[in-house]
Amino acid sequence: MNYLLRGLRAEYLKTHRTIVYWLLLLCPLALNILVVLIIHEESDTGRIIRKGMNPWIAIYNINFSLLTGVFIILFVAIINSLLNNIEHKSNSWKHLYAIAQPRWAVYFHKSLFSIGALLFAMLVFSLMQPLSGMLLNAMHPDLKMGDYPMEFTHSIKLLMKAFISTLGIWSIHQWITFRYRNFALSVGIGIIALVSVEIIDGFFDWINYIPYALPGQNVGGDPRKVTSVTVFTQEVWLGLGWGMAIWLMGFWDAKRRDVV
């Protein structure tokens, strides 16, 4: 346990002066601002927040639809690349494997730090949503958001679904960025996967079972109409299964890796 704690502390020290932490804060902020602008522009049309629907739930749905449908793949690819590229740039893998610790601990603590960063960003994203709602209420009092319960549990459920269903994507990019030093490789794969899923979706049923298509199914329908969510649905279980299977393959590869 001590070497895991030392490993996590070392990861923090290596990254605390990098752009990583700014991204963990600014990306959730930017997405919340984008949703505020979208709703602001469409507030008079009633196409985003429909009459009779709780506006808080509509805000949560739209936020998570944008996050899981578009941004999460690129975010995971970039964050994992930044975290693991530190060792690649400094050629310090040999040093890490030479430290008095089990070989598996290297991949384990780097994975733990990476998944913690992803969870932190999602929590920040979720916690910013009530502030977005308050800002929208100040800009458009006619939304009468004060007349509706905030229903923050709805946002937490969407957060849980988004996080677990993204584990398959995260494990793929954690393995790729751990294994290869090419920063653009992970990002490129993420972009290709995002575009492919958007194009193929609707043509083939099997697309709904691959890791990159799972997060986009989280809201469960038109975000302007969905009023309740169930956490443990098909895409969540598939995300958990893909995540565990691919992470274990990366873990096995890291244990037998020959660093020269």
mmCIF file of C-alpha atoms in Angstrom:
data_model
loop_
_atom_site.group_PDB
_atom_site.id
_atom_site.type_symbol
_atom_site.label_atom_id
_atom_site.label_comp_id
_atom_site.label_asym_id
_atom_site.label_seq_id
_atom_site.Cartn_x
_atom_site.Cartn_y
_atom_site.Cartn_z
ATOM 1 C CA MET A 1 0.000 0.000 0.000
ATOM 2 C CA ASN A 2 2.865 2.378 0.732
ATOM 3 C CA TYR A 3 4.231 2.161 -2.800
ATOM 4 C CA LEU A 4 0.775 2.919 -4.189
ATOM 5 C CA LEU A 5 0.492 6.034 -2.050
ATOM 6 C CA ARG A 6 4.011 7.055 -3.028
ATOM 7 C CA GLY A 7 3.122 6.476 -6.655
ATOM 8 C CA LEU A 8 0.007 8.650 -6.446
ATOM 9 C CA ARG A 9 1.959 11.398 -4.702
ATOM 10 C CA ALA A 10 4.626 11.204 -7.412
ATOM 11 C CA GLU A 11 1.939 11.515 -10.112
ATOM 12 C CA TYR A 12 0.591 14.617 -8.428
ATOM 13 C CA LEU A 13 4.038 16.208 -8.138
ATOM 14 C CA LYS A 14 4.774 15.501 -11.800
ATOM 15 C CA THR A 15 1.531 17.038 -13.029
ATOM 16 C CA HIS A 16 0.636 19.846 -10.612
ATOM 17 C CA ARG A 17 2.458 22.469 -12.696
ATOM 18 C CA THR A 18 1.138 21.262 -16.019
ATOM 19 C CA ILE A 19 -1.928 22.117 -18.062
ATOM 20 C CA VAL A 20 -3.739 18.999 -16.783
ATOM 21 C CA TYR A 21 -5.363 20.655 -13.774
ATOM 22 C CA TRP A 22 -6.445 23.659 -15.805
ATOM 23 C CA LEU A 23 -8.172 21.304 -18.229
ATOM 24 C CA LEU A 24 -9.923 19.485 -15.377
ATOM 25 C CA LEU A 25 -11.486 22.808 -14.338
ATOM 26 C CA LEU A 26 -11.820 24.756 -17.573
ATOM 27 C CA CYS A 27 -13.355 21.995 -19.720
ATOM 28 C CA PRO A 28 -16.361 21.503 -17.390
ATOM 29 C CA LEU A 29 -16.724 25.282 -17.119
ATOM 30 C CA ALA A 30 -16.625 25.744 -20.897
ATOM 31 C CA LEU A 31 -19.280 23.080 -21.459
ATOM 32 C CA ASN A 32 -21.586 24.599 -18.846
ATOM 33 C CA ILE A 33 -21.156 28.028 -20.450
ATOM 34 C CA LEU A 34 -21.957 26.522 -23.849
ATOM 35 C CA VAL A 35 -25.217 25.068 -22.517
ATOM 36 C CA VAL A 36 -26.148 28.414 -20.946
ATOM 37 C CA LEU A 37 -25.583 30.133 -24.303
ATOM 38 C CA ILE A 38 -27.636 27.519 -26.177
ATOM 39 C CA ILE A 39 -30.575 27.806 -23.797
ATOM 40 C CA HIS A 40 -30.275 31.606 -23.775
ATOM 41 C CA GLU A 41 -30.529 31.725 -27.572
ATOM 42 C CA GLU A 42 -33.445 29.292 -27.677
ATOM 43 C CA SER A 43 -35.279 30.444 -24.552
ATOM 44 C CA ASP A 44 -38.057 32.212 -26.469
ATOM 45 C CA THR A 45 -38.742 29.309 -28.832
ATOM 46 C CA GLY A 46 -39.556 26.678 -26.217
ATOM 47 C CA ARG A 47 -37.612 24.069 -28.168
ATOM 48 C CA ILE A 48 -35.024 23.423 -25.427
ATOM 49 C CA ILE A 49 -37.035 23.794 -22.237
ATOM 50 C CA ARG A 50 -40.555 22.715 -23.060
ATOM 51 C CA LYS A 51 -43.604 24.060 -21.290
ATOM 52 C CA GLY A 52 -44.426 22.103 -18.157
ATOM 53 C CA MET A 53 -41.001 20.426 -17.897
ATOM 54 C CA ASN A 54 -38.781 21.039 -14.910
ATOM 55 C CA PRO A 55 -36.100 23.397 -16.333
ATOM 56 C CA TRP A 56 -33.480 22.006 -13.942
ATOM 57 C CA ILE A 57 -33.875 18.509 -15.396
ATOM 58 C CA ALA A 58 -33.700 19.937 -18.915
ATOM 59 C CA ILE A 59 -30.397 21.668 -18.076
ATOM 60 C CA TYR A 60 -28.924 18.457 -16.628
ATOM 61 C CA ASN A 61 -30.071 16.431 -19.640
ATOM 62 C CA ILE A 62 -28.621 18.852 -22.193
ATOM 63 C CA ASN A 63 -25.326 19.145 -20.296
ATOM 64 C CA PHE A 64 -24.812 15.402 -20.141
ATOM 65 C CA SER A 65 -26.038 14.850 -23.699
ATOM 66 C CA LEU A 66 -23.312 17.171 -24.977
ATOM 67 C CA LEU A 67 -20.712 15.704 -22.636
ATOM 68 C CA THR A 68 -21.325 12.042 -23.419
ATOM 69 C CA GLY A 69 -22.326 12.469 -27.043
ATOM 70 C CA VAL A 70 -19.391 14.589 -28.202
ATOM 71 C CA PHE A 71 -16.817 15.770 -25.700
ATOM 72 C CA ILE A 72 -16.066 12.865 -23.382
ATOM 73 C CA ILE A 73 -14.157 10.800 -25.979
ATOM 74 C CA LEU A 74 -11.803 13.651 -26.848
ATOM 75 C CA PHE A 75 -11.434 14.660 -23.197
ATOM 76 C CA VAL A 76 -10.400 11.141 -22.135
ATOM 77 C CA ALA A 77 -7.975 10.844 -25.059
ATOM 78 C CA ILE A 78 -6.297 14.178 -24.304
ATOM 79 C CA ILE A 79 -6.081 13.771 -20.507
ATOM 80 C CA ASN A 80 -4.599 10.278 -20.709
ATOM 81 C CA SER A 81 -2.109 11.438 -23.336
ATOM 82 C CA LEU A 82 -0.993 14.346 -21.161
ATOM 83 C CA LEU A 83 -0.622 12.212 -18.039
ATOM 84 C CA ASN A 84 1.368 9.368 -19.597
ATOM 85 C CA ASN A 85 3.344 11.531 -21.999
ATOM 86 C CA ILE A 86 5.318 12.916 -19.047
ATOM 87 C CA GLU A 87 7.238 9.624 -18.777
ATOM 88 C CA HIS A 88 7.594 9.304 -22.530
ATOM 89 C CA LYS A 89 9.058 12.801 -22.906
ATOM 90 C CA SER A 90 11.531 12.329 -20.081
ATOM 91 C CA ASN A 91 12.339 8.685 -20.938
ATOM 92 C CA SER A 92 11.730 7.759 -17.314
ATOM 93 C CA TRP A 93 9.935 4.425 -17.741
ATOM 94 C CA LYS A 94 13.147 2.534 -16.982
ATOM 95 C CA HIS A 95 13.495 4.485 -13.748
ATOM 96 C CA LEU A 96 9.889 3.730 -12.734
ATOM 97 C CA TYR A 97 10.332 -0.004 -13.300
ATOM 98 C CA ALA A 98 13.662 0.030 -11.414
ATOM 99 C CA ILE A 99 12.113 1.428 -8.215
ATOM 100 C CA ALA A 100 11.662 -1.066 -5.368
ATOM 101 C CA GLN A 101 8.030 -1.866 -6.060
ATOM 102 C CA PRO A 102 6.132 -4.616 -7.905
ATOM 103 C CA ARG A 103 6.024 -4.139 -11.665
ATOM 104 C CA TRP A 104 2.231 -4.124 -11.629
ATOM 105 C CA ALA A 105 2.216 -1.115 -9.288
ATOM 106 C CA VAL A 106 3.408 1.205 -12.080
ATOM 107 C CA TYR A 107 0.331 0.619 -14.221
ATOM 108 C CA PHE A 108 -1.944 0.429 -11.201
ATOM 109 C CA HIS A 109 -1.102 3.790 -9.634
ATOM 110 C CA LYS A 110 -0.978 5.552 -12.997
ATOM 111 C CA SER A 111 -4.426 4.120 -13.806
ATOM 112 C CA LEU A 112 -5.740 5.120 -10.380
ATOM 113 C CA PHE A 113 -4.513 8.681 -10.819
ATOM 114 C CA SER A 114 -5.947 8.895 -14.336
ATOM 115 C CA ILE A 115 -9.382 7.554 -13.389
ATOM 116 C CA GLY A 116 -9.388 9.891 -10.397
ATOM 117 C CA ALA A 117 -8.730 12.839 -12.696
ATOM 118 C CA LEU A 118 -11.651 11.803 -14.917
ATOM 119 C CA LEU A 119 -13.995 11.437 -11.952
ATOM 120 C CA PHE A 120 -12.870 14.794 -10.539
ATOM 121 C CA ALA A 121 -13.621 16.557 -13.841
ATOM 122 C CA MET A 122 -17.074 14.978 -14.010
ATOM 123 C CA LEU A 123 -17.839 15.976 -10.423
ATOM 124 C CA VAL A 124 -16.803 19.565 -11.160
ATOM 125 C CA PHE A 125 -18.968 19.471 -14.281
ATOM 126 C CA SER A 126 -21.978 18.261 -12.306
ATOM 127 C CA LEU A 127 -21.505 20.731 -9.444
ATOM 128 C CA MET A 128 -21.356 23.644 -11.897
ATOM 129 C CA GLN A 129 -24.789 22.851 -13.319
ATOM 130 C CA PRO A 130 -26.843 24.401 -10.471
ATOM 131 C CA LEU A 131 -24.775 27.574 -10.921
ATOM 132 C CA SER A 132 -25.622 27.498 -14.634
ATOM 133 C CA GLY A 133 -29.284 27.193 -13.722
ATOM 134 C CA MET A 134 -29.094 30.150 -11.353
ATOM 135 C CA LEU A 135 -27.416 32.226 -14.060
ATOM 136 C CA LEU A 136 -30.115 31.285 -16.559
ATOM 137 C CA ASN A 137 -32.818 32.156 -14.039
ATOM 138 C CA ALA A 138 -31.267 35.594 -13.580
ATOM 139 C CA MET A 139 -31.097 36.089 -17.351
ATOM 140 C CA HIS A 140 -34.593 34.723 -18.000
ATOM 141 C CA PRO A 141 -36.907 35.110 -14.994
ATOM 142 C CA ASP A 142 -39.733 33.823 -17.181
ATOM 143 C CA LEU A 143 -38.262 30.327 -16.828
ATOM 144 C CA LYS A 144 -39.456 30.483 -13.190
ATOM 145 C CA MET A 145 -36.831 27.996 -12.093
ATOM 146 C CA GLY A 146 -37.480 28.914 -8.478
ATOM 147 C CA ASP A 147 -40.915 27.307 -8.809
ATOM 148 C CA TYR A 148 -39.376 23.904 -9.482
ATOM 149 C CA PRO A 149 -37.305 21.581 -7.267
ATOM 150 C CA MET A 150 -33.638 21.519 -8.230
ATOM 151 C CA GLU A 151 -33.674 17.698 -8.570
ATOM 152 C CA PHE A 152 -29.901 17.463 -8.206
ATOM 153 C CA THR A 153 -30.226 13.701 -7.726
ATOM 154 C CA HIS A 154 -31.086 13.561 -11.437
ATOM 155 C CA SER A 155 -27.685 15.092 -12.240
ATOM 156 C CA ILE A 156 -25.927 12.646 -9.893
ATOM 157 C CA LYS A 157 -27.594 9.689 -11.610
ATOM 158 C CA LEU A 158 -26.504 10.984 -15.010
ATOM 159 C CA LEU A 159 -23.011 11.494 -13.600
ATOM 160 C CA MET A 160 -22.841 7.890 -12.403
ATOM 161 C CA LYS A 161 -24.078 6.591 -15.764
ATOM 162 C CA ALA A 162 -21.632 8.782 -17.686
ATOM 163 C CA PHE A 163 -18.650 7.773 -15.557
ATOM 164 C CA ILE A 164 -19.248 4.024 -15.583
ATOM 165 C CA SER A 165 -20.190 3.828 -19.274
ATOM 166 C CA THR A 166 -16.984 5.731 -20.148
ATOM 167 C CA LEU A 167 -14.717 3.171 -18.463
ATOM 168 C CA GLY A 168 -14.290 1.183 -21.672
ATOM 169 C CA ILE A 169 -13.055 4.278 -23.532
ATOM 170 C CA TRP A 170 -10.842 5.268 -20.620
ATOM 171 C CA SER A 171 -9.202 1.819 -20.391
ATOM 172 C CA ILE A 172 -8.441 1.832 -24.139
ATOM 173 C CA HIS A 173 -6.714 5.212 -24.025
ATOM 174 C CA GLN A 174 -4.974 4.461 -20.738
ATOM 175 C CA TRP A 175 -3.389 1.403 -22.353
ATOM 176 C CA ILE A 176 -2.537 3.173 -25.636
ATOM 177 C CA THR A 177 -0.912 6.191 -23.965
ATOM 178 C CA PHE A 178 0.946 3.995 -21.479
ATOM 179 C CA ARG A 179 2.337 1.829 -24.263
ATOM 180 C CA TYR A 180 3.113 4.357 -27.009
ATOM 181 C CA ARG A 181 4.815 7.741 -26.818
ATOM 182 C CA ASN A 182 3.019 9.276 -29.809
ATOM 183 C CA PHE A 183 0.768 11.946 -28.276
ATOM 184 C CA ALA A 184 -1.338 12.236 -31.431
ATOM 185 C CA LEU A 185 -2.108 8.504 -31.567
ATOM 186 C CA SER A 186 -4.595 8.511 -28.707
ATOM 187 C CA VAL A 187 -6.233 11.762 -29.834
ATOM 188 C CA GLY A 188 -6.392 10.557 -33.427
ATOM 189 C CA ILE A 189 -8.062 7.299 -32.435
ATOM 190 C CA GLY A 190 -10.530 9.265 -30.334
ATOM 191 C CA ILE A 191 -11.441 11.568 -33.234
ATOM 192 C CA ILE A 192 -11.821 8.660 -35.682
ATOM 193 C CA ALA A 193 -13.982 6.755 -33.184
ATOM 194 C CA LEU A 194 -16.174 9.801 -32.504
ATOM 195 C CA VAL A 195 -16.764 10.501 -36.200
ATOM 196 C CA SER A 196 -17.330 6.813 -36.975
ATOM 197 C CA VAL A 197 -19.921 6.397 -34.233
ATOM 198 C CA GLU A 198 -21.773 9.524 -35.374
ATOM 199 C CA ILE A 199 -21.848 8.310 -38.986
ATOM 200 C CA ILE A 200 -22.632 4.631 -38.398
ATOM 201 C CA ASP A 201 -25.154 5.141 -35.580
ATOM 202 C CA GLY A 202 -28.612 4.209 -36.782
ATOM 203 C CA PHE A 203 -27.372 1.938 -39.572
ATOM 204 C CA PHE A 204 -26.110 -1.023 -37.549
ATOM 205 C CA ASP A 205 -27.463 -2.307 -34.233
ATOM 206 C CA TRP A 206 -24.077 -3.676 -33.138
ATOM 207 C CA ILE A 207 -22.663 -0.154 -32.893
ATOM 208 C CA ASN A 208 -24.515 0.242 -29.597
ATOM 209 C CA TYR A 209 -22.294 -2.392 -27.987
ATOM 210 C CA ILE A 210 -18.850 -0.935 -28.668
ATOM 211 C CA PRO A 211 -17.171 1.211 -25.959
ATOM 212 C CA TYR A 212 -17.204 4.479 -27.921
ATOM 213 C CA ALA A 213 -20.978 4.357 -28.460
ATOM 214 C CA LEU A 214 -21.964 3.617 -24.858
ATOM 215 C CA PRO A 215 -21.763 7.075 -23.187
ATOM 216 C CA GLY A 216 -24.008 8.641 -25.838
ATOM 217 C CA GLN A 217 -26.885 6.369 -24.751
ATOM 218 C CA ASN A 218 -26.926 7.638 -21.166
ATOM 219 C CA VAL A 219 -29.783 10.138 -21.204
ATOM 220 C CA GLY A 220 -31.999 7.507 -22.797
ATOM 221 C CA GLY A 221 -33.860 9.631 -25.326
ATOM 222 C CA ASP A 222 -34.563 13.209 -26.317
ATOM 223 C CA PRO A 223 -32.992 15.348 -23.547
ATOM 224 C CA ARG A 224 -35.918 17.759 -23.898
ATOM 225 C CA LYS A 225 -38.385 15.034 -22.906
ATOM 226 C CA VAL A 226 -36.612 12.673 -20.498
ATOM 227 C CA THR A 227 -37.721 13.326 -16.910
ATOM 228 C CA SER A 228 -36.198 10.352 -15.075
ATOM 229 C CA VAL A 229 -33.253 7.990 -15.507
ATOM 230 C CA THR A 230 -32.278 4.521 -14.354
ATOM 231 C CA VAL A 231 -28.607 4.182 -13.466
ATOM 232 C CA PHE A 232 -27.815 0.535 -14.139
ATOM 233 C CA THR A 233 -28.910 0.096 -17.725
ATOM 234 C CA GLN A 234 -27.351 -1.879 -20.576
ATOM 235 C CA GLU A 235 -24.760 0.744 -21.554
ATOM 236 C CA VAL A 236 -23.604 1.053 -17.947
ATOM 237 C CA TRP A 237 -23.044 -2.692 -17.511
ATOM 238 C CA LEU A 238 -21.332 -2.888 -20.899
ATOM 239 C CA GLY A 239 -19.101 0.060 -20.002
ATOM 240 C CA LEU A 240 -18.130 -1.635 -16.757
ATOM 241 C CA GLY A 241 -17.449 -4.948 -18.522
ATOM 242 C CA TRP A 242 -15.418 -3.400 -21.349
ATOM 243 C CA GLY A 243 -13.515 -1.258 -18.866
ATOM 244 C CA MET A 244 -12.500 -4.159 -16.649
ATOM 245 C CA ALA A 245 -11.589 -6.459 -19.559
ATOM 246 C CA ILE A 246 -9.460 -3.925 -21.450
ATOM 247 C CA TRP A 247 -7.825 -2.598 -18.284
ATOM 248 C CA LEU A 248 -6.787 -6.134 -17.293
ATOM 249 C CA MET A 249 -5.215 -6.615 -20.732
ATOM 250 C CA GLY A 250 -3.264 -3.388 -20.292
ATOM 251 C CA PHE A 251 -2.309 -4.450 -16.769
ATOM 252 C CA TRP A 252 -0.983 -7.794 -18.063
ATOM 253 C CA ASP A 253 0.928 -6.031 -20.830
ATOM 254 C CA ALA A 254 2.481 -3.600 -18.343
ATOM 255 C CA LYS A 255 3.619 -6.429 -16.048
ATOM 256 C CA ARG A 256 5.484 -8.190 -18.834
ATOM 257 C CA ARG A 257 6.776 -5.023 -20.496
ATOM 258 C CA ASP A 258 10.493 -5.021 -21.193
ATOM 259 C CA VAL A 259 11.787 -1.466 -20.718
ATOM 260 C CA VAL A 260 15.206 -0.754 -22.201
#
